[in-house]
mmCIF file of C-alpha atoms in Angstrom:
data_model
loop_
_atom_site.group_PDB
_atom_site.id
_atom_site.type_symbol
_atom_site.label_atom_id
_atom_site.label_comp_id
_atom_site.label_asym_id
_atom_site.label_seq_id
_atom_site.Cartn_x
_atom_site.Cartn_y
_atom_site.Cartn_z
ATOM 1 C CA UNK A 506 -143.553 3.546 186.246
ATOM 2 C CA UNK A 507 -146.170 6.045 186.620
ATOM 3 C CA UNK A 508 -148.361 7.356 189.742
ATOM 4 C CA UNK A 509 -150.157 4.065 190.115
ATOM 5 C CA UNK A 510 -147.218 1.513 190.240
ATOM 6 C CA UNK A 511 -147.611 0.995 186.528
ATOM 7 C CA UNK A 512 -145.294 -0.293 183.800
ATOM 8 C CA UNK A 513 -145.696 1.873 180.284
ATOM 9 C CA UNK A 514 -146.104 -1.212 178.193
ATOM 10 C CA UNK A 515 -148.570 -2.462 180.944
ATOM 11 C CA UNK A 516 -150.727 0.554 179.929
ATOM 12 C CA UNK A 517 -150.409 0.895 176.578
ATOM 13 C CA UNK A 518 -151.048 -3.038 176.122
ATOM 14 C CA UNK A 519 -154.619 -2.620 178.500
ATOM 15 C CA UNK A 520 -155.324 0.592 176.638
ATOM 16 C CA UNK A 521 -155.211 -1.149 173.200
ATOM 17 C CA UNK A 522 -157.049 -3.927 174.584
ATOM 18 C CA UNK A 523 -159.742 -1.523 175.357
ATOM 19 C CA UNK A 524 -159.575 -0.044 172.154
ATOM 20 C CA UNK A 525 -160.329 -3.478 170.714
ATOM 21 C CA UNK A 526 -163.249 -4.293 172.766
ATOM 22 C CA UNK A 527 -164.637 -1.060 172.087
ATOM 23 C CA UNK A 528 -164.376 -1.799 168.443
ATOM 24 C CA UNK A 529 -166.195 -5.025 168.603
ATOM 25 C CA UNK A 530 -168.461 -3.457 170.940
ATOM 26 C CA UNK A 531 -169.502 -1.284 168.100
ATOM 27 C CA UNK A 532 -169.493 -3.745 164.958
ATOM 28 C CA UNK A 533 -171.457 -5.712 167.066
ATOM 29 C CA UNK A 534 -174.076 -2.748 167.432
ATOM 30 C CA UNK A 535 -173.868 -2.185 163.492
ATOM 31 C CA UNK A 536 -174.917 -5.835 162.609
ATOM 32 C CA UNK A 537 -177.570 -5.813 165.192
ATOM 33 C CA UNK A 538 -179.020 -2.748 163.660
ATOM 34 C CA UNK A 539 -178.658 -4.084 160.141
ATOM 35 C CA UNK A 540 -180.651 -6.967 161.102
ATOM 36 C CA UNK A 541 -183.686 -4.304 162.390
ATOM 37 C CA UNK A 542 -186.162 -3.411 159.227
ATOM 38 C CA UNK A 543 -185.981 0.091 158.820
ATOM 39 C CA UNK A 544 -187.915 2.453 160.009
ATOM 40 C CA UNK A 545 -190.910 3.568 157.868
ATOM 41 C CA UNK A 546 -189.910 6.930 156.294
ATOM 42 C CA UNK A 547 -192.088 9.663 157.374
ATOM 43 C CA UNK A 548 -195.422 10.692 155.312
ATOM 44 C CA UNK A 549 -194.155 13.530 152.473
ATOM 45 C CA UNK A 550 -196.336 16.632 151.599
ATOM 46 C CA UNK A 551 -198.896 18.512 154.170
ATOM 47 C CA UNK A 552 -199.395 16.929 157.093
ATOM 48 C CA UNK A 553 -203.711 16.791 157.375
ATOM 49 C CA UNK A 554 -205.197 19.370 159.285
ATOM 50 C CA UNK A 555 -202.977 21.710 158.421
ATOM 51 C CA UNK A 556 -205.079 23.704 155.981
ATOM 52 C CA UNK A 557 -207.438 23.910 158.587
ATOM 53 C CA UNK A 558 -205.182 25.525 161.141
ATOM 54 C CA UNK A 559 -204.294 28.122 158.854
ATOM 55 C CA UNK A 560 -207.915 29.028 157.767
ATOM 56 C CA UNK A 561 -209.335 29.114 161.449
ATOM 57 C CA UNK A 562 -210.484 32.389 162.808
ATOM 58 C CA UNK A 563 -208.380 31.091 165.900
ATOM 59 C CA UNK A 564 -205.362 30.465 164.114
ATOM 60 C CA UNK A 565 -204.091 33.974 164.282
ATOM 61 C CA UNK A 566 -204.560 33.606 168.299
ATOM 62 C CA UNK A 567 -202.784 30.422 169.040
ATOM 63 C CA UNK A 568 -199.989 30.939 167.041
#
């Protein structure tokens, strides 16, 4: 028995029992996120307005 009045297989057996719900816990977050459409992918190349920033008189300043 340890500290709390516990039997070993007592722990191990509520321990793996854990483990398992954990485990469903997170296939059940995977398929949920599977069913969500992606995410749109972020715009490539410059993003606008930032040829202007560099050209500025300011720009120097605020950087």
């Amino acid at each position: 028995m340890n500290q709390l009045g516990e039997k070993p297989e007592e722990v191990r057996k509520r321990l793996e029992e854990e483990k398992r719900q954990a485990r469903r816990r997170h296939e059940d977050d995977d398929a949920e996120r599977s069913q969500e459409p992606p995410q749109p992918a972020p715009p490539k190349g410059p993003v606008p307005g930032d040829a202007l920033r560099e050209t500025h008189p300011d720009a120097q300043d605020r950087q």
